[in-house]
Coordinates of C-alpha atoms in Angstrom, one line a residue:
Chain I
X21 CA 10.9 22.2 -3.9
X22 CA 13.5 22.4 -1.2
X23 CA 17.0 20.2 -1.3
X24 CA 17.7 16.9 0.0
X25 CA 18.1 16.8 3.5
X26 CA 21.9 17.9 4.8
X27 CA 22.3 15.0 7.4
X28 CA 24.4 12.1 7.0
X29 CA 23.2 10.1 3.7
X30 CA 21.2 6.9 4.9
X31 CA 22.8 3.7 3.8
X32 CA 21.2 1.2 1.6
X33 CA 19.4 -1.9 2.7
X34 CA 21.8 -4.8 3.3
X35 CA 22.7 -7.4 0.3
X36 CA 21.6 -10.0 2.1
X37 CA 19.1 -10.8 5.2
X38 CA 19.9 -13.6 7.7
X39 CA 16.5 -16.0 7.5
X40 CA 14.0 -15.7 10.3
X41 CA 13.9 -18.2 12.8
X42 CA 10.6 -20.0 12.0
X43 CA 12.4 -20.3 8.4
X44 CA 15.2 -22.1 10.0
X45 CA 12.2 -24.6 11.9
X46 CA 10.3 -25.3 9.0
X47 CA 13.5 -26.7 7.0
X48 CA 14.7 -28.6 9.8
X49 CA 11.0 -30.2 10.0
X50 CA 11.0 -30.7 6.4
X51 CA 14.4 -32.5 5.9
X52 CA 13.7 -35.2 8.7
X53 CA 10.4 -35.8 7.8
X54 CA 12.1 -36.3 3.6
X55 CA 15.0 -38.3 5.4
X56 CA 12.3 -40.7 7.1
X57 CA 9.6 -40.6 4.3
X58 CA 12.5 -42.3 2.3
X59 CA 14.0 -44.8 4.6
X60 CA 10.2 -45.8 5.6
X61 CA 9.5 -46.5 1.9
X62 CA 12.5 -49.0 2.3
X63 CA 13.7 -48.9 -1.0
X64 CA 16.3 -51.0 -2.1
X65 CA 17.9 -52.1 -5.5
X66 CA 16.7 -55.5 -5.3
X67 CA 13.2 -54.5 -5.1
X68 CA 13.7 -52.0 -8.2
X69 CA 15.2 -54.7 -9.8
X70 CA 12.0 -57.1 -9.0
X71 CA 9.6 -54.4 -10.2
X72 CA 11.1 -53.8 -13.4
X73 CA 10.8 -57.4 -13.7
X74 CA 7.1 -57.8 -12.7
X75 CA 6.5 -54.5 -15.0
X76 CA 8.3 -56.3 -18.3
X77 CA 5.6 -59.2 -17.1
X78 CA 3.3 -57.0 -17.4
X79 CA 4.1 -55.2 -20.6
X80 CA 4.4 -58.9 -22.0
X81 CA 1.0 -60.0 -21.5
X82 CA -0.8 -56.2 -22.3
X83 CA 0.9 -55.9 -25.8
X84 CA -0.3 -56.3 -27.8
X85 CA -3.9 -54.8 -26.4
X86 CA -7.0 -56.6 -26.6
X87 CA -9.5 -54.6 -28.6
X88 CA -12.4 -57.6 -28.9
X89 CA -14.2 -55.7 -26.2
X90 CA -14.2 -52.4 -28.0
X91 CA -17.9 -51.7 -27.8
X92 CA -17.5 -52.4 -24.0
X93 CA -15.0 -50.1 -23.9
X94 CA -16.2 -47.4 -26.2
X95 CA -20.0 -47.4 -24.3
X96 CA -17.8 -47.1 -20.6
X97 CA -16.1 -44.0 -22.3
X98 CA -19.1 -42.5 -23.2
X99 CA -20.8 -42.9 -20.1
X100 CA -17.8 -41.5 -18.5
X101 CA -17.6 -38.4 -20.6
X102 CA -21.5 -38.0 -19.5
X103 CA -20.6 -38.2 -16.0
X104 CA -17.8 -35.7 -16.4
X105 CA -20.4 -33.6 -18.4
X106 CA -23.2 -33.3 -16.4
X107 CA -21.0 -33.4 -13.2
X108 CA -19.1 -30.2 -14.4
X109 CA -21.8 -28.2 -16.0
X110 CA -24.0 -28.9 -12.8
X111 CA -21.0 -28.0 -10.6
X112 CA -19.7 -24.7 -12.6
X113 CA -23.4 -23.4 -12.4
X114 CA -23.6 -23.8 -8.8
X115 CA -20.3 -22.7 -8.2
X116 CA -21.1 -18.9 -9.3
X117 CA -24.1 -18.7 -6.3
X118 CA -21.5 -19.9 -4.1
X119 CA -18.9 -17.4 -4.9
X120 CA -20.8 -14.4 -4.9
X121 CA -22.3 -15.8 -1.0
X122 CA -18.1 -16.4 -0.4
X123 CA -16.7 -13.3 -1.8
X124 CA -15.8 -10.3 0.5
X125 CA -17.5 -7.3 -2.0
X126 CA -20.5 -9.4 -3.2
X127 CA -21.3 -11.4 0.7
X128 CA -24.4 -10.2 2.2
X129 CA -22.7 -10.6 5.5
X130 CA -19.6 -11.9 6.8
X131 CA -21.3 -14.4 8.4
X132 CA -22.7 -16.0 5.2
X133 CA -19.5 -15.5 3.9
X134 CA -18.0 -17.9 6.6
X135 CA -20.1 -20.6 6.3
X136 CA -19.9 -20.2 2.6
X137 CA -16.4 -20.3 2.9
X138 CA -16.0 -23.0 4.9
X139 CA -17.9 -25.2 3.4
X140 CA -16.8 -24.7 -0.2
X141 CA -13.0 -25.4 1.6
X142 CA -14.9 -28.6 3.0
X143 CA -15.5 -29.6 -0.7
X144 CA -12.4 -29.3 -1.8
X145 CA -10.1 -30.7 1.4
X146 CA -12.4 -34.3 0.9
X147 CA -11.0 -35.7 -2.4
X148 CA -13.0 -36.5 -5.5
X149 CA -12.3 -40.5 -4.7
X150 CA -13.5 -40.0 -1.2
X151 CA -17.0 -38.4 -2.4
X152 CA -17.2 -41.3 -4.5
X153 CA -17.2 -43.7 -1.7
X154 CA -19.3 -41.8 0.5
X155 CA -22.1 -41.3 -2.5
X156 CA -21.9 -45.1 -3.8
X157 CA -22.9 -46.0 -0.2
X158 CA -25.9 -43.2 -0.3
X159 CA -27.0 -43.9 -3.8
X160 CA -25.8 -47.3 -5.3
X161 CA -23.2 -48.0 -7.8
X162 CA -23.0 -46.8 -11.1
X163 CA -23.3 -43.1 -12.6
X164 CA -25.0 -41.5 -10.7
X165 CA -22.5 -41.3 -7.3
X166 CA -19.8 -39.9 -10.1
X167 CA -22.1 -37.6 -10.6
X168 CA -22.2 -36.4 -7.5
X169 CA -19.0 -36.7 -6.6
X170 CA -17.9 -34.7 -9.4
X171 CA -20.6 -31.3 -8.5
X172 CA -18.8 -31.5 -4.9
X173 CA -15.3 -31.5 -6.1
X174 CA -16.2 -28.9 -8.9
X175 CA -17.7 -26.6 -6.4
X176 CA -15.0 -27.1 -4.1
X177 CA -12.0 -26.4 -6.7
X178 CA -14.2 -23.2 -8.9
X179 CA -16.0 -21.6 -6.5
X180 CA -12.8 -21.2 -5.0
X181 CA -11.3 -19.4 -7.8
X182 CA -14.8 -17.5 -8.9
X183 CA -14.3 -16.4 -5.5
X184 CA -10.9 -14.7 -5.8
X185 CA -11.5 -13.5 -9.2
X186 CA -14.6 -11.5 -8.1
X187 CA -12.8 -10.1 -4.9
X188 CA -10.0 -8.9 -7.1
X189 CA -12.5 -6.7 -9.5
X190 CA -12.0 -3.0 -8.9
X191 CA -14.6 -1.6 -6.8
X192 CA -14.9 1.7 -9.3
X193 CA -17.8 0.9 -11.4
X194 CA -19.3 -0.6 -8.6
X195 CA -19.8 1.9 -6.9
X196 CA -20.7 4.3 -10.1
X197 CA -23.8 1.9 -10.3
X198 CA -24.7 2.4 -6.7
X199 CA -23.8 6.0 -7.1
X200 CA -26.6 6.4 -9.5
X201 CA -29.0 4.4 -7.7
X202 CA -29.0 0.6 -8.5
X203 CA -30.2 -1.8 -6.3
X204 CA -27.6 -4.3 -4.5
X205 CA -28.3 -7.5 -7.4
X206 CA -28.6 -5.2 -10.3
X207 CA -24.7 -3.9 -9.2
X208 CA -23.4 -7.4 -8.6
X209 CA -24.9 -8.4 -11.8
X210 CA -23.9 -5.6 -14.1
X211 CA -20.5 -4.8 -12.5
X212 CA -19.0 -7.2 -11.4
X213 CA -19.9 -10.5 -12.8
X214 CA -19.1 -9.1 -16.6
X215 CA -15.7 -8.3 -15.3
X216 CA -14.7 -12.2 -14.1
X217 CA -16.3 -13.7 -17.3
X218 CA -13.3 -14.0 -18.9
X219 CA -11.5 -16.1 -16.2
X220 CA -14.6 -17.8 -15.7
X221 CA -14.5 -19.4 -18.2
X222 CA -11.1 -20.0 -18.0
X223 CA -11.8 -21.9 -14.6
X224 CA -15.0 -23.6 -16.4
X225 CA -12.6 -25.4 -18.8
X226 CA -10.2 -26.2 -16.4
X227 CA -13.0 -28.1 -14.3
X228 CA -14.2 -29.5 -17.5
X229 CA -10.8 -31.4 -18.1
X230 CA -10.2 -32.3 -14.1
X231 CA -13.5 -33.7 -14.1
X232 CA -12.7 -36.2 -17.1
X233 CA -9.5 -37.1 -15.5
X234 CA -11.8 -37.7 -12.2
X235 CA -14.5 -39.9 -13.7
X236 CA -12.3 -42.1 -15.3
X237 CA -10.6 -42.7 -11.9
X238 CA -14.3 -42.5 -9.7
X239 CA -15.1 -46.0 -12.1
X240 CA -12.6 -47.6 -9.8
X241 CA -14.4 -47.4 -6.9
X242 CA -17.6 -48.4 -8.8
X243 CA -18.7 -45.0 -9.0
X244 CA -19.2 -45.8 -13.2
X245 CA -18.1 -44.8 -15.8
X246 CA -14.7 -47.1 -17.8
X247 CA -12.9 -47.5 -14.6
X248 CA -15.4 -50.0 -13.8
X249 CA -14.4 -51.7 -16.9
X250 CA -10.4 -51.3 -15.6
X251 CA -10.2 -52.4 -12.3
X252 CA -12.1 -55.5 -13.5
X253 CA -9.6 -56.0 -16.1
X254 CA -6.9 -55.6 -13.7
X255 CA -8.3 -57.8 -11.2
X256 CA -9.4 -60.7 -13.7
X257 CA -5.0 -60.4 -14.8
X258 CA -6.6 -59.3 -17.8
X259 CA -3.7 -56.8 -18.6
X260 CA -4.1 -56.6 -22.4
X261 CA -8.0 -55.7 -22.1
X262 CA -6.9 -53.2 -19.5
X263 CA -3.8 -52.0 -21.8
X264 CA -6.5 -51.3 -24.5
X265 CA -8.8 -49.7 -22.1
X266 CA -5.8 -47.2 -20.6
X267 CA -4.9 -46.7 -24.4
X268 CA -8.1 -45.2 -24.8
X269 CA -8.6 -42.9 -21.7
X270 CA -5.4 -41.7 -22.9
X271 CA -6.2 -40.5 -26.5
X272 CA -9.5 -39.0 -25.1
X273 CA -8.3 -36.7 -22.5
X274 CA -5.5 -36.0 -24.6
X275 CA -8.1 -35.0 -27.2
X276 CA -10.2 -33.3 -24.8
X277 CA -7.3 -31.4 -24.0
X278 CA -6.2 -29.9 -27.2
X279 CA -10.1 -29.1 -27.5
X280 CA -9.9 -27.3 -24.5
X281 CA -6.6 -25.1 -25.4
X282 CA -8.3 -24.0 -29.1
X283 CA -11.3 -23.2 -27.0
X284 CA -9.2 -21.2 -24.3
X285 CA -7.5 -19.4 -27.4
X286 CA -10.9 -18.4 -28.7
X287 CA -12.5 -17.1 -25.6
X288 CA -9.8 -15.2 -23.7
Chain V
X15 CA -33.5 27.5 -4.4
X16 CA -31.0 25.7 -2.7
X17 CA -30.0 22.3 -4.0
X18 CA -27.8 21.3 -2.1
X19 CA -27.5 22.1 1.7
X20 CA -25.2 20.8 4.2
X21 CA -25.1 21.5 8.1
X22 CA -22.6 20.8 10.8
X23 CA -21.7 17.9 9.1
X24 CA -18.7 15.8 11.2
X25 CA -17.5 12.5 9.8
X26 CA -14.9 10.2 11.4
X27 CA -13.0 7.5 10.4
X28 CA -12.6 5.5 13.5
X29 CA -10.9 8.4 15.7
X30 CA -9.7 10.4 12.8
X31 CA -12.1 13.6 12.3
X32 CA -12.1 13.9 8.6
X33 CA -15.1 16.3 8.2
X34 CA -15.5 19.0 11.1
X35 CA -18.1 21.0 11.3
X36 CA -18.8 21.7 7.3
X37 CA -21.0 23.9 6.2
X38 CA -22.4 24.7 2.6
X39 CA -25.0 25.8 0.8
X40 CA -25.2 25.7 -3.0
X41 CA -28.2 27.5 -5.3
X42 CA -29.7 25.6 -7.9
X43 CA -27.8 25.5 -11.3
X44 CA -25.1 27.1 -9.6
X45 CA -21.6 25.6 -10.7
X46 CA -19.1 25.4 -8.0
X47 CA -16.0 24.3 -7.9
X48 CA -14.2 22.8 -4.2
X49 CA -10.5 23.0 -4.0
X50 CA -7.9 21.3 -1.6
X51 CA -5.1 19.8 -0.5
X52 CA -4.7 16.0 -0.5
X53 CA -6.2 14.5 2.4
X54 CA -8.2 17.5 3.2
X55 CA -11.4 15.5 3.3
X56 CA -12.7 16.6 -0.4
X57 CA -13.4 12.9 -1.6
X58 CA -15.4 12.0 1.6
X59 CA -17.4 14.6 1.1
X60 CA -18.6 13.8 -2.2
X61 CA -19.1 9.9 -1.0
X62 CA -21.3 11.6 2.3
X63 CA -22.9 13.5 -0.4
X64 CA -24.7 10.6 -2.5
X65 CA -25.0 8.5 0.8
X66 CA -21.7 6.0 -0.2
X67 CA -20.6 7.3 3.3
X68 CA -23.0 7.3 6.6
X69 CA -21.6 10.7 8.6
X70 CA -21.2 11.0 12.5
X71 CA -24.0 13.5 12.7
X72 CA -25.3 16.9 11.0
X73 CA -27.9 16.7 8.3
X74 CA -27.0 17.2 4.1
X75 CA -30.2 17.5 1.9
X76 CA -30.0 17.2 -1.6
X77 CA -33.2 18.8 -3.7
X78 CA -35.1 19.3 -0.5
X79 CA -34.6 15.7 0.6
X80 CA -32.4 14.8 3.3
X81 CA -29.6 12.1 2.8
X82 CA -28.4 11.2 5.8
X83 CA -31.5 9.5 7.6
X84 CA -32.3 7.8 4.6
X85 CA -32.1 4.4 3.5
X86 CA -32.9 1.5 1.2
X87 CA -35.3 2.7 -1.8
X88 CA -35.7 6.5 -0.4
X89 CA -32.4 6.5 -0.7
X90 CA -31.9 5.2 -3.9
X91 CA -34.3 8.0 -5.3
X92 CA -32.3 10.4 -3.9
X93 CA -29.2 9.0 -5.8
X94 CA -31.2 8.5 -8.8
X95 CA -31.4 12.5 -8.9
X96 CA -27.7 13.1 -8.3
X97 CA -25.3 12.3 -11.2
X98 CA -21.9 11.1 -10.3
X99 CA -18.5 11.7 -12.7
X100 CA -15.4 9.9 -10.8
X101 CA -12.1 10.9 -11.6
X102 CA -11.2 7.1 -12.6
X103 CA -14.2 6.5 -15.4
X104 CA -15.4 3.9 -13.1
X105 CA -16.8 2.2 -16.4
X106 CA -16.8 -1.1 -16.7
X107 CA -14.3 -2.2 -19.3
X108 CA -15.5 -5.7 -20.4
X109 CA -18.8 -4.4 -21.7
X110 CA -19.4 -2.3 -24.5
X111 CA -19.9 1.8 -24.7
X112 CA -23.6 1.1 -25.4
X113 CA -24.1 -0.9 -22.3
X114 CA -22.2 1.6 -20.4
X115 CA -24.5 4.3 -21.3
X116 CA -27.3 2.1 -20.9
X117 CA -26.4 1.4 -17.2
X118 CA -27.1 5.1 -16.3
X119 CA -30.8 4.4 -16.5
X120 CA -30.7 1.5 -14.2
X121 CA -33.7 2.1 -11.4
X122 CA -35.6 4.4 -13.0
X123 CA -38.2 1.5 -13.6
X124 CA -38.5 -1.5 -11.6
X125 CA -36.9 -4.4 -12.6
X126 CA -33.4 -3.2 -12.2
X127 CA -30.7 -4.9 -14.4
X128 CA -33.1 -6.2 -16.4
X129 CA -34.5 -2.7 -18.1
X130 CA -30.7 -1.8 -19.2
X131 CA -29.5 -4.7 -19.9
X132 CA -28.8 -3.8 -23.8
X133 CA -30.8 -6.7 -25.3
X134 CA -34.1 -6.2 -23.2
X135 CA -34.0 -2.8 -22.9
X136 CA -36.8 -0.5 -24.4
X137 CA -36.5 1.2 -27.2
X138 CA -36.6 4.9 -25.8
X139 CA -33.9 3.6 -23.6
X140 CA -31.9 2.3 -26.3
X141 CA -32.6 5.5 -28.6
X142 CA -32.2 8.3 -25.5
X143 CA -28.5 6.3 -25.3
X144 CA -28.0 6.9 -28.6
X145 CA -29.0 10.2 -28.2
X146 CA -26.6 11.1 -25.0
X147 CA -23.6 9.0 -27.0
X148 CA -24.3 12.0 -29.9
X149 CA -24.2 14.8 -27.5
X150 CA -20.6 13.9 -26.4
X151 CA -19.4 12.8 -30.0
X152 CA -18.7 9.2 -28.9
X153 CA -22.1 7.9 -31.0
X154 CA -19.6 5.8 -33.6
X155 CA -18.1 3.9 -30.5
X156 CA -21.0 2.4 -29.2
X157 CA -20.2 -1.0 -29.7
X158 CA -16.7 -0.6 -28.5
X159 CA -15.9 -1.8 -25.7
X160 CA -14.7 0.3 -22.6
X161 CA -11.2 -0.8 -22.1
X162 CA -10.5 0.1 -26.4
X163 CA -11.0 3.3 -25.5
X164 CA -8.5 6.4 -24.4
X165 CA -8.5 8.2 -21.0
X166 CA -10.5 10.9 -22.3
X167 CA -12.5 9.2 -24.6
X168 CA -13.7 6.9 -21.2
X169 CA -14.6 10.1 -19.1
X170 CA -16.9 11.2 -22.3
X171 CA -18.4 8.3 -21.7
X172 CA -18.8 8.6 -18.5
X173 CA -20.6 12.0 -18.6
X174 CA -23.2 10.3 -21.6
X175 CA -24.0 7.8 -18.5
X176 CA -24.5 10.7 -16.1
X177 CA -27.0 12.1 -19.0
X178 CA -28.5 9.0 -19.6
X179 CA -29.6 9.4 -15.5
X180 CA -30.8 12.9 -16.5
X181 CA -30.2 14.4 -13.3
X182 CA -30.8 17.2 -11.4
X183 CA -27.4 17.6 -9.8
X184 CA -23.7 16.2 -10.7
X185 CA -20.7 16.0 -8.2
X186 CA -17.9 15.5 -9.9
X187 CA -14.7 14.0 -7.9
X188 CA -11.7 15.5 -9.4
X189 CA -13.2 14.5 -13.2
X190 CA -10.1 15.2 -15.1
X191 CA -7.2 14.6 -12.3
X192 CA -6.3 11.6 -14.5
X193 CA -6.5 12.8 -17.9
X194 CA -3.3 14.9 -19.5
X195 CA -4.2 18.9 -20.1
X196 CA -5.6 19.0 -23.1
X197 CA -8.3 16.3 -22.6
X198 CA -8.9 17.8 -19.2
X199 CA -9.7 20.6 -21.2
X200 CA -12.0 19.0 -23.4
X201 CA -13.5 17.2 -20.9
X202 CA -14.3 20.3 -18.8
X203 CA -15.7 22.2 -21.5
X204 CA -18.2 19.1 -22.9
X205 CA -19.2 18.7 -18.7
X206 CA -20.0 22.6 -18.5
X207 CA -21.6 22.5 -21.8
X208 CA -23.8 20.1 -21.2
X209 CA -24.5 21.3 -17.4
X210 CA -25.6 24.3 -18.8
X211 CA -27.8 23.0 -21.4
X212 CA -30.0 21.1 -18.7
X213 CA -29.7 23.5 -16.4
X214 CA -28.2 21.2 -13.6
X215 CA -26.6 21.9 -10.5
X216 CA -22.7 21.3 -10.7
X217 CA -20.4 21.0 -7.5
X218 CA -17.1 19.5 -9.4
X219 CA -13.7 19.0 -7.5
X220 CA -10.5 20.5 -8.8
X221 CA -6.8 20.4 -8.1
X222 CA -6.2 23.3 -10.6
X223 CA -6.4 26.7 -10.0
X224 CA -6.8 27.8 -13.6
X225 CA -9.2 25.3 -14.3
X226 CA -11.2 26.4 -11.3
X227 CA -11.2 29.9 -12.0
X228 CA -12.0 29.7 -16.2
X229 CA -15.1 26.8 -15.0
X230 CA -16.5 28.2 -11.8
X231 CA -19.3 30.3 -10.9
X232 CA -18.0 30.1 -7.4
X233 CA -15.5 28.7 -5.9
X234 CA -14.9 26.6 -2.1
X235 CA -11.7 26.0 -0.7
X236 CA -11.2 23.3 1.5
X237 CA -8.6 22.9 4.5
X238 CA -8.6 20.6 7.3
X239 CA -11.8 19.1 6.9
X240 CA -13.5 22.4 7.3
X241 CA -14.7 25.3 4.2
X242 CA -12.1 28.2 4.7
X243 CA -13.0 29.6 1.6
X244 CA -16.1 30.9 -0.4
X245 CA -15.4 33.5 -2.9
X246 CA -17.8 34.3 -6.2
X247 CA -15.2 34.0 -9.4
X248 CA -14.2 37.4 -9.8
X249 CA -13.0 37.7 -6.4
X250 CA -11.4 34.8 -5.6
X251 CA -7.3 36.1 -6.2
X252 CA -4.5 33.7 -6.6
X253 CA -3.0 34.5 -3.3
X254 CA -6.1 34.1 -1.2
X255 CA -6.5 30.7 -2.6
X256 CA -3.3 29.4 -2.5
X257 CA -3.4 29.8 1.2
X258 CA -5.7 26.3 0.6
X259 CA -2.4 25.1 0.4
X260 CA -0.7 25.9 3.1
X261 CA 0.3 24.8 7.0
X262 CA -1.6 22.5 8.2
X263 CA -4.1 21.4 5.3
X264 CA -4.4 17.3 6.0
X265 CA -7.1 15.9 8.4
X266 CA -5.2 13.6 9.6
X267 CA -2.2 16.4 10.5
X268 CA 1.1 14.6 8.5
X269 CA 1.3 17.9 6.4
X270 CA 5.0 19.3 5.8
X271 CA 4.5 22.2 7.1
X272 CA 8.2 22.7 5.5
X273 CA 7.2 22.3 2.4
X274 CA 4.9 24.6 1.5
X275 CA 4.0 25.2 -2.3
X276 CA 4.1 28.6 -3.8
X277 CA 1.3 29.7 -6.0
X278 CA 2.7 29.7 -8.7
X279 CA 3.6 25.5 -8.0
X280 CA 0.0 24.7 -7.0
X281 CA -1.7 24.4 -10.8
X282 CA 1.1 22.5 -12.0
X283 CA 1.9 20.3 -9.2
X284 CA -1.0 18.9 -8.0
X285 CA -2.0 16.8 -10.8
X286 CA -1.9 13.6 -8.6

């Protein structure tokens, strides 16, 4: 190999680099929007002073919990964990069509990928809540509009993430298979899907925990499940029945939780 | 018999004219080797070769059928009969050795995935694995799975798939460029073995000179997109082919011309 080069050495890149000017934009925005998102929120010590008032009220009358309705309760539970369930499960399986149609290497044209894309992003801008209300209109109270709502916003949220897994896989063995003369599916199939299992399933258990957090909130707006059973309590000032009820939701998705971590630690 | 014939083939990449007028003609069971320079054009060529790549014009015909014009199920018959060995493996890691191997048989009966996928598959399919797995001494790893294994250990695999397609012809892209010299080694002499053994066609890329010459029935060199080279083995001298190396050997003409490698440089070197 020849020598360096005999002009003058280049110097080294400077220690620091004056921020661009769109940087410099986006801070200013940000600080006077924070400055008035505080002052609009018009918070004052007297206020704090009245809620931690109303909230030692409230702590007074929900301890100690009422647990007379605990069949109630326990049956509302259940029927949420079915909603969060069958939601997910649903939701997870339909979510690996609509990565593959969403993904740049497995798209059978951009176009599809587009309108996949855009309306798996339309899934997951419209929150859970939101899906709730619209579906409780369309079908009627109770489990079923969870249901629903709980497909949309797992779509939305893992076909996302199927999505980016599968664009990420290396395109190698891919292209061995087409090399020796397999068919488009058969490639998609036995390439690349066995290389995003892993984080798959990953992504699966994720949903599976967002979507018990979800259904116990979708009750609230009537779409079943025990935060039917909740927002009555709360509205009936029934704030020990709802303490018990809160109580509970808690020690389940806790539970579900560490179920879901030994499971991760299993799998992947 | 010629098994693989190419004619004024010219390929671009958007205005860049990778392939330029290439011409070559290779006998059955012939094994040649093709040398060059990064960028010269040697890996499109191989992808125009099975089809992965659609050329600007000229015709290549692999076993008396023609590549180029075809499409969709002829095409995937034509690329049934051409066993591929990449320099990266290109297996796929998460599945085991057996399913690997398996793969290689994929579209020889309708049905696709389903007819290699391990747990359906026949039982001449699951025993001709078997069988290829023996031939390159990987049979105890078959229910490893790909990412366990070493560099070399990968590429052996890799052939057992190409076996387990039975072809006619291989191209082999650079097949041990990522392996350290003595597993290239091995991997070269289990690839020529078994080329031999069936009788197959072989056109294999190189960036060793050595290797070349000790493999090669024949050996192409490469430059510029075009074939400045075609010697038999026992002609081809060190100096002649070193001149593969030298001026202005990238298509897309950001070769240091100042820089030129000495023969002696160009076996040791090159191992990108």
């Amino acid at each position: 190999m020849n020598s360096y080069r005999e002009s003058r050495p280049i110097p080294a890149p400077p220690r620091f680099t004056s921020p661009s000017w769109f940087a410099g934009f986006v801070l200013l925005v940000f600080v006077f929007l924070f400055i008035q998102g505080f002052n609009s929120a018009e918070i004052s010590v007297e206020r704090l002073l009245k809620g931690a008032r109303n909230l030692s009220t409230f702590l007074g009358q929900a301890i100690p919990p009422d647990w007379s309705d605990m069949d109630v309760i326990a049956n509302a539970m259940l029927e949420t964990l079915y909603m969060a369930i069958v939601g997910v499960t649903i939701g997870v399986i339909l979510s690996i069509p609509f990565s593959l149609l969403a993904s740049r290497n497995t798209a059978p044209h951009p176009v599809v990928r587009t309108i996949t894309r855009f309306i798996i992003a339309t899934m997951r801008t419209i929150p859970d809540l939101i899906w709730a209300l619209i579906f409780v209109v369309a079908v009627g109270l109770g489990p079923l509009a969870g249901i629903l709502a709980i497909i949309l916003d797992t779509i939305g949220f893992a076909a996302r993430f199927f999505s980016e897994r599968i664009e990420e896989v290396q395109p190698g063995p891919a292209n061995a298979l087409t090399a020796s003369g397999a068919g488009r599916l058969s490639v998609i199939m036995g390439a690349i899907l066995p290389e995003t299992l892993a984080s798959m399933s990953a992504t699966s258990l994720y949903s599976v925990e967002k979507a018990i957090r979800s259904a116990v909130t979708l009750g609230l707006v009537g779409a079943g499940g025990i935060g039917v059973e909740l927002s009555t309590a709360m509205r009936l000032f029934q704030y020990d029945k709802a303490f018990a009820i809160i109580l509970v939701v808690l020690v389940v998705i806790i539970g579900f939780e560490q179920l879901s971590s030994m499971i991760r630690k299993r799998v992947i | 018999m010629s098994s693989i014939t190419i004619r004024n083939l010219n390929k671009y990449y958007g205005s860049l004219h990778v392939l330029r007028d290439l011409e070559l003609s290779i006998e059955s069971g012939e094994g040649v080797v093709l040398l060059g320079a990064n960028g010269c054009g040697k890996s499109t060529l191989m992808k125009c070769l099975n089809g992965l790549e659609k050329p600007k014009s000229g015709t290549i015909s692999i076993d008396q059928q023609d590549v180029t014009g075809a499409r969709g199920k002829r095409l995937r018959n034509i690329r049934r009969g051409a066993g591929v060995v990449f320099q990266q493996f290109n297996l796929v890691d998460n599945l085991t050795v057996f399913q690997n191997v398996l793969y290689g048989a994929m579209g020889q009966r309708p049905g696709g995935l389903l007819t290699v996928w391990h747990s359906l598959a026949p039982k001449e399919f699951r025993e001709k694995a078997m069988h290829c797995l023996d031939r390159v001494h990987m049979a105890e790893k078959a229910s490893h799975r790909c990412r366990e294994l070493s560099g070399g250990q990968q590429q052996r695999i890799a052939i057992a798939r190409m076996l387990m397609q039975s072809p006619k012809i291989i191209l082999a892209d650079e097949p041990v460029a990522s392996l350290d010299p003595k597993a290239g080694i091995e991997v070269m002499d289990l690839l020529w073995e078994v080329v031999r053994e069936h009788k197959m066609t072989v056109f294999c890329t190189l960036h060793q000179l050595d290797l070349a010459k000790s493999y090669a029935d024949r050996i192409v060199g490469m430059k510029a997109g075009r074939i400045v080279l075609d010697s038999n083995q026992d002609s081809a001298d060190k100096e002649s082919l070193a001149t593969i190396y030298q001026g202005e050997t990238r298509v897309d003409g950001t070769s240091m011309s100042d820089q030129e490698y000495s023969p002696a440089d160009v076996s040791t070197t090159e191992v990108a």
